[in-house]
Tab-separated table of C-alpha atoms in Angstrom:
chain	number	residue	atom	x	y	z
A	1	UNK	CA	0.000	0.000	0.000
A	2	UNK	CA	2.861	2.328	0.857
A	3	UNK	CA	4.399	1.713	-2.544
A	4	UNK	CA	1.056	2.361	-4.283
A	5	UNK	CA	0.630	5.570	-2.321
A	6	UNK	CA	4.099	6.738	-3.250
A	7	UNK	CA	3.499	5.933	-6.914
A	8	UNK	CA	0.193	7.790	-6.813
A	9	UNK	CA	1.805	10.875	-5.251
A	10	UNK	CA	4.569	10.697	-7.818
A	11	UNK	CA	2.019	10.950	-10.608
A	12	UNK	CA	1.477	14.628	-9.901
A	13	UNK	CA	-2.334	14.321	-9.397
A	14	UNK	CA	-3.756	15.446	-6.042
A	15	UNK	CA	-5.721	12.729	-4.241
A	16	UNK	CA	-8.691	15.047	-3.587
A	17	UNK	CA	-8.931	15.947	-7.309
A	18	UNK	CA	-8.946	12.253	-8.321
A	19	UNK	CA	-11.686	11.445	-5.820
A	20	UNK	CA	-13.732	14.347	-7.177
A	21	UNK	CA	-13.396	13.142	-10.776
A	22	UNK	CA	-14.347	9.580	-9.799
A	23	UNK	CA	-17.394	10.808	-7.900
A	24	UNK	CA	-18.410	12.980	-10.882
A	25	UNK	CA	-18.062	10.014	-13.248
A	26	UNK	CA	-20.268	7.784	-11.103
A	27	UNK	CA	-22.785	10.606	-10.755
A	28	UNK	CA	-22.850	11.152	-14.526
A	29	UNK	CA	-23.468	7.452	-15.227
A	30	UNK	CA	-26.245	7.307	-12.654
A	31	UNK	CA	-27.931	10.402	-14.075
A	32	UNK	CA	-27.698	9.015	-17.611
A	33	UNK	CA	-29.228	5.687	-16.542
A	34	UNK	CA	-32.047	7.475	-14.755
A	35	UNK	CA	-32.676	9.660	-17.817
A	36	UNK	CA	-32.788	6.621	-20.135
A	37	UNK	CA	-35.199	4.856	-17.758
A	38	UNK	CA	-37.457	7.901	-17.771
A	39	UNK	CA	-37.369	8.066	-21.576
A	40	UNK	CA	-38.315	4.370	-21.850
A	41	UNK	CA	-41.251	4.917	-19.496
A	42	UNK	CA	-42.471	7.875	-21.542
A	43	UNK	CA	-42.130	5.877	-24.774
A	44	UNK	CA	-44.153	3.031	-23.242
A	45	UNK	CA	-46.952	5.502	-22.472
A	46	UNK	CA	-47.086	6.550	-26.142
A	47	UNK	CA	-48.921	3.731	-27.950
A	48	UNK	CA	-47.689	4.695	-31.429
A	49	UNK	CA	-44.060	4.809	-30.313
A	50	UNK	CA	-44.441	1.481	-28.522
A	51	UNK	CA	-45.938	-0.117	-31.638
A	52	UNK	CA	-43.071	1.220	-33.738
A	53	UNK	CA	-40.467	-0.168	-31.333
A	54	UNK	CA	-42.244	-3.557	-31.213
A	55	UNK	CA	-42.267	-3.684	-35.013
A	56	UNK	CA	-38.560	-2.849	-35.235
A	57	UNK	CA	-37.827	-5.594	-32.677
A	58	UNK	CA	-39.908	-8.146	-34.583
A	59	UNK	CA	-42.402	-8.743	-31.775
A	60	UNK	CA	-45.336	-9.091	-34.180
A	61	UNK	CA	-44.042	-12.092	-36.095
A	62	UNK	CA	-46.130	-14.855	-34.528
A	63	UNK	CA	-49.254	-13.192	-33.189
A	64	UNK	CA	-51.678	-14.023	-36.013
A	65	UNK	CA	-51.659	-17.621	-37.232
A	66	UNK	CA	-54.744	-16.977	-39.360
A	67	UNK	CA	-53.162	-14.030	-41.186
A	68	UNK	CA	-52.942	-15.911	-44.491
A	69	UNK	CA	-56.035	-18.090	-44.250
A	70	UNK	CA	-57.708	-18.288	-47.660
A	71	UNK	CA	-54.983	-16.355	-49.481
A	72	UNK	CA	-53.544	-17.634	-52.731
A	73	UNK	CA	-50.263	-16.415	-54.170
A	74	UNK	CA	-50.580	-15.330	-57.811
A	75	UNK	CA	-47.704	-16.562	-59.974
A	76	UNK	CA	-47.186	-16.728	-63.732
A	77	UNK	CA	-46.254	-19.829	-65.705
A	78	UNK	CA	-43.864	-18.742	-68.437
A	79	UNK	CA	-43.158	-20.900	-71.475
A	80	UNK	CA	-39.613	-22.207	-71.109
A	81	UNK	CA	-37.071	-21.462	-73.783
A	82	UNK	CA	-34.385	-23.595	-75.358
A	83	UNK	CA	-30.733	-23.050	-76.085
A	84	UNK	CA	-29.786	-19.487	-75.217
A	85	UNK	CA	-33.408	-18.415	-74.740
A	86	UNK	CA	-33.514	-19.063	-70.979
A	87	UNK	CA	-33.888	-16.954	-67.860
A	88	UNK	CA	-30.594	-15.852	-66.254
A	89	UNK	CA	-29.968	-16.823	-62.628
A	90	UNK	CA	-28.110	-13.529	-62.090
A	91	UNK	CA	-29.865	-10.208	-62.564
A	92	UNK	CA	-29.283	-9.051	-66.148
A	93	UNK	CA	-31.690	-6.299	-67.342
A	94	UNK	CA	-30.830	-6.759	-71.012
A	95	UNK	CA	-31.291	-10.539	-70.865
A	96	UNK	CA	-34.649	-10.161	-69.092
A	97	UNK	CA	-35.849	-7.629	-71.654
A	98	UNK	CA	-34.838	-9.915	-74.505
A	99	UNK	CA	-36.499	-12.935	-72.863
A	100	UNK	CA	-39.856	-11.314	-72.084
A	101	UNK	CA	-40.028	-9.398	-75.375
A	102	UNK	CA	-40.749	-12.803	-76.935
A	103	UNK	CA	-43.498	-13.550	-74.380
A	104	UNK	CA	-45.991	-10.643	-74.480
A	105	UNK	CA	-48.850	-12.795	-73.143
A	106	UNK	CA	-46.902	-13.508	-69.953
A	107	UNK	CA	-46.316	-9.785	-69.501
A	108	UNK	CA	-50.002	-8.964	-70.105
A	109	UNK	CA	-51.074	-11.716	-67.685
A	110	UNK	CA	-48.850	-10.360	-64.916
A	111	UNK	CA	-49.956	-6.761	-65.435
A	112	UNK	CA	-53.579	-7.910	-65.246
A	113	UNK	CA	-52.850	-9.830	-62.035
A	114	UNK	CA	-51.248	-6.818	-60.375
A	115	UNK	CA	-54.044	-4.453	-61.405
A	116	UNK	CA	-56.853	-6.830	-60.455
A	117	UNK	CA	-55.362	-7.678	-57.050
A	118	UNK	CA	-54.044	-4.239	-56.117
A	119	UNK	CA	-56.561	-2.022	-57.896
A	120	UNK	CA	-59.212	-2.245	-55.189
A	121	UNK	CA	-56.775	-1.361	-52.430
A	122	UNK	CA	-55.343	1.599	-54.373
A	123	UNK	CA	-58.847	2.944	-55.054
A	124	UNK	CA	-59.862	2.673	-51.386
A	125	UNK	CA	-56.602	4.252	-50.209
A	126	UNK	CA	-57.017	7.145	-52.649
A	127	UNK	CA	-60.588	7.774	-51.462
A	128	UNK	CA	-59.498	7.651	-47.808
A	129	UNK	CA	-56.772	10.198	-48.454
A	130	UNK	CA	-58.996	12.527	-50.468
A	131	UNK	CA	-61.788	12.451	-47.882
A	132	UNK	CA	-59.533	12.529	-44.827
A	133	UNK	CA	-60.991	9.326	-43.385
A	134	UNK	CA	-57.738	8.039	-41.874
A	135	UNK	CA	-57.326	11.110	-39.646
A	136	UNK	CA	-60.835	10.731	-38.272
A	137	UNK	CA	-60.755	6.957	-37.823
A	138	UNK	CA	-57.494	5.352	-36.594
A	139	UNK	CA	-59.056	1.873	-36.781
A	140	UNK	CA	-59.528	2.342	-40.529
A	141	UNK	CA	-55.771	2.707	-40.889
A	142	UNK	CA	-55.294	-0.741	-39.318
A	143	UNK	CA	-57.910	-2.174	-41.679
A	144	UNK	CA	-56.207	-0.669	-44.736
A	145	UNK	CA	-52.797	-1.886	-43.552
A	146	UNK	CA	-54.195	-5.426	-43.224
A	147	UNK	CA	-55.607	-5.147	-46.760
A	148	UNK	CA	-52.202	-3.989	-48.010
A	149	UNK	CA	-50.536	-6.966	-46.314
A	150	UNK	CA	-52.952	-9.412	-47.958
A	151	UNK	CA	-52.546	-7.704	-51.337
A	152	UNK	CA	-48.756	-7.900	-51.132
A	153	UNK	CA	-48.902	-11.566	-50.090
A	154	UNK	CA	-51.160	-12.433	-53.013
A	155	UNK	CA	-48.818	-10.797	-55.533
A	156	UNK	CA	-45.877	-13.040	-54.680
A	157	UNK	CA	-42.212	-12.950	-53.588
A	158	UNK	CA	-41.129	-9.698	-55.279
A	159	UNK	CA	-43.841	-7.676	-53.557
A	160	UNK	CA	-43.419	-9.556	-50.272
A	161	UNK	CA	-39.754	-8.535	-50.153
A	162	UNK	CA	-40.753	-4.905	-50.740
A	163	UNK	CA	-43.332	-5.176	-47.946
A	164	UNK	CA	-40.764	-6.677	-45.578
A	165	UNK	CA	-38.378	-3.811	-46.307
A	166	UNK	CA	-41.134	-1.242	-45.672
A	167	UNK	CA	-42.077	-2.911	-42.372
A	168	UNK	CA	-38.943	-1.475	-40.728
A	169	UNK	CA	-39.189	2.023	-42.214
A	170	UNK	CA	-40.881	4.344	-39.680
A	171	UNK	CA	-39.918	7.272	-41.914
A	172	UNK	CA	-42.303	5.970	-44.597
A	173	UNK	CA	-45.076	4.094	-42.762
A	174	UNK	CA	-47.014	4.755	-39.595
A	175	UNK	CA	-46.466	2.425	-36.588
A	176	UNK	CA	-49.845	0.740	-37.169
A	177	UNK	CA	-48.946	-0.066	-40.770
A	178	UNK	CA	-45.526	-1.353	-39.718
A	179	UNK	CA	-47.163	-3.778	-37.282
A	180	UNK	CA	-49.298	-5.289	-40.046
A	181	UNK	CA	-46.524	-5.522	-42.635
A	182	UNK	CA	-44.239	-7.125	-40.045
A	183	UNK	CA	-46.418	-10.235	-40.367
A	184	UNK	CA	-45.117	-10.657	-43.919
A	185	UNK	CA	-41.856	-11.909	-42.416
A	186	UNK	CA	-43.345	-15.278	-41.459
A	187	UNK	CA	-46.999	-15.373	-42.539
A	188	UNK	CA	-46.944	-16.620	-46.136
A	189	UNK	CA	-49.411	-19.169	-47.575
A	190	UNK	CA	-48.107	-22.611	-48.468
A	191	UNK	CA	-48.887	-24.452	-51.690
A	192	UNK	CA	-50.101	-28.007	-52.339
A	193	UNK	CA	-47.748	-30.647	-50.935
A	194	UNK	CA	-48.541	-32.915	-53.898
A	195	UNK	CA	-46.797	-30.390	-56.148
A	196	UNK	CA	-43.893	-30.088	-53.705
A	197	UNK	CA	-43.368	-33.872	-53.550
A	198	UNK	CA	-43.545	-34.102	-57.346
A	199	UNK	CA	-40.851	-31.403	-57.529
A	200	UNK	CA	-38.633	-33.383	-55.123
A	201	UNK	CA	-38.985	-36.523	-57.254
A	202	UNK	CA	-38.309	-34.623	-60.476
A	203	UNK	CA	-35.196	-32.890	-59.121
A	204	UNK	CA	-33.689	-35.864	-57.258
A	205	UNK	CA	-34.802	-38.613	-59.634
A	206	UNK	CA	-36.278	-40.891	-56.945
A	207	UNK	CA	-39.588	-41.475	-55.213
A	208	UNK	CA	-40.134	-39.563	-51.999
A	209	UNK	CA	-40.570	-42.826	-50.053
A	210	UNK	CA	-37.239	-44.073	-51.434
A	211	UNK	CA	-35.452	-40.940	-50.248
A	212	UNK	CA	-37.044	-40.490	-46.837
A	213	UNK	CA	-38.297	-42.984	-44.256
A	214	UNK	CA	-40.356	-40.160	-42.725
A	215	UNK	CA	-41.525	-36.781	-44.015
A	216	UNK	CA	-44.198	-34.447	-42.717
A	217	UNK	CA	-47.317	-34.496	-44.926
A	218	UNK	CA	-47.602	-30.714	-44.701
A	219	UNK	CA	-44.844	-28.077	-44.541
A	220	UNK	CA	-43.590	-27.026	-41.115
A	221	UNK	CA	-42.887	-23.531	-42.475
A	222	UNK	CA	-43.569	-21.527	-45.613
A	223	UNK	CA	-41.700	-18.525	-46.991
A	224	UNK	CA	-42.029	-16.333	-50.059
A	225	UNK	CA	-39.675	-18.466	-52.172
A	226	UNK	CA	-40.463	-21.957	-50.896
A	227	UNK	CA	-41.601	-24.171	-48.034
A	228	UNK	CA	-39.888	-26.584	-45.654
A	229	UNK	CA	-40.620	-30.175	-44.636
A	230	UNK	CA	-39.107	-32.142	-41.781
A	231	UNK	CA	-37.865	-35.540	-42.950
A	232	UNK	CA	-35.590	-38.463	-42.051
A	233	UNK	CA	-33.153	-39.811	-44.636
A	234	UNK	CA	-33.746	-43.473	-45.411
A	235	UNK	CA	-30.040	-44.044	-46.126
A	236	UNK	CA	-28.593	-42.704	-42.852
A	237	UNK	CA	-31.538	-42.072	-40.530
A	238	UNK	CA	-30.463	-38.445	-40.213
A	239	UNK	CA	-33.185	-35.860	-39.586
A	240	UNK	CA	-33.106	-33.130	-42.222
A	241	UNK	CA	-35.015	-30.079	-43.404
A	242	UNK	CA	-36.181	-30.292	-47.020
A	243	UNK	CA	-36.803	-26.906	-48.653
A	244	UNK	CA	-38.749	-26.957	-51.897
A	245	UNK	CA	-38.921	-23.918	-54.161
A	246	UNK	CA	-42.336	-22.658	-55.222
A	247	UNK	CA	-43.291	-23.516	-58.793
A	248	UNK	CA	-42.940	-20.622	-61.269
A	249	UNK	CA	-41.245	-18.437	-58.641
A	250	UNK	CA	-38.136	-17.759	-60.759
A	251	UNK	CA	-40.247	-16.763	-63.760
A	252	UNK	CA	-42.573	-14.533	-61.724
A	253	UNK	CA	-39.817	-12.745	-59.799
A	254	UNK	CA	-37.867	-12.210	-63.028
A	255	UNK	CA	-40.965	-10.821	-64.725
A	256	UNK	CA	-41.643	-8.467	-61.799
A	257	UNK	CA	-38.051	-7.218	-61.935
A	258	UNK	CA	-38.415	-6.597	-65.663
A	259	UNK	CA	-41.707	-4.698	-65.202
A	260	UNK	CA	-40.338	-2.661	-62.280
A	261	UNK	CA	-37.361	-1.561	-64.371
A	262	UNK	CA	-39.562	-0.671	-67.336
A	263	UNK	CA	-41.812	1.361	-65.029
A	264	UNK	CA	-38.753	3.122	-63.633
A	265	UNK	CA	-37.547	3.993	-67.124
A	266	UNK	CA	-40.946	5.516	-67.917
A	267	UNK	CA	-40.879	7.489	-64.653
A	268	UNK	CA	-37.639	9.139	-65.763
A	269	UNK	CA	-39.641	11.117	-68.306
A	270	UNK	CA	-41.462	12.941	-65.485
A	271	UNK	CA	-39.144	15.372	-63.626
A	272	UNK	CA	-41.489	15.629	-60.634
A	273	UNK	CA	-41.197	11.871	-60.073
A	274	UNK	CA	-37.450	11.749	-60.685
A	275	UNK	CA	-36.921	14.203	-57.798
A	276	UNK	CA	-38.734	11.836	-55.385
A	277	UNK	CA	-37.795	8.424	-56.765
A	278	UNK	CA	-34.571	6.690	-57.754
A	279	UNK	CA	-35.860	5.435	-61.112
């Protein structure tokens, strides 16, 4: 202790000054902690802020198991090409334009799907905005957000990914809308297991019963690009997860990317839109 005291005195810092700085540091930390606690309590009292924080933390992922009941994802079957006339696996705008220029009916079908599914929501949202209904009725905002979620789900993976990105953007959406769109992260309708099992057999070249001694009859989880089954390999007895891609998902996502780019190119002709959008 004597040596420590001598070393301390040799440092040139008065003992009383050091004690004062230490006390000030502890006081500053305590005050900061108290201030943060008070801010959290105030945020909890504000329902909109609390909903926004819950959405950003992903607390709304599993609170509505019936969110996708009765929904059907709209996809487009595109006639496959041969030789060099095939869809690229990497994003290539020129290749997509060349591919879909030869398939105008697929493009028309997808445009009709988007307009028929999303047209009703856009009309209702426009009327609500023009008449000021959302300001007078907060519950209507929740209803419209739920309609938007269902519309996005029905339009397929491309739109689901956009909805998922918007669900964590409080600068664009209100907290109530974020809560509804957050459900897109794990509430996606599955497709017929008969089709999934046929895809497994086609890709792996064997019957499902020859590959697996056990496999769940229905998927244990479904996502925008595919769904997952729990199975046990017949060869080793190992328990595995089997993920099967949705049919026509590559074609539909590629077509949506092509249409989105074409829409962006058209938007470039309108200066007012260019200032607000990265087209």
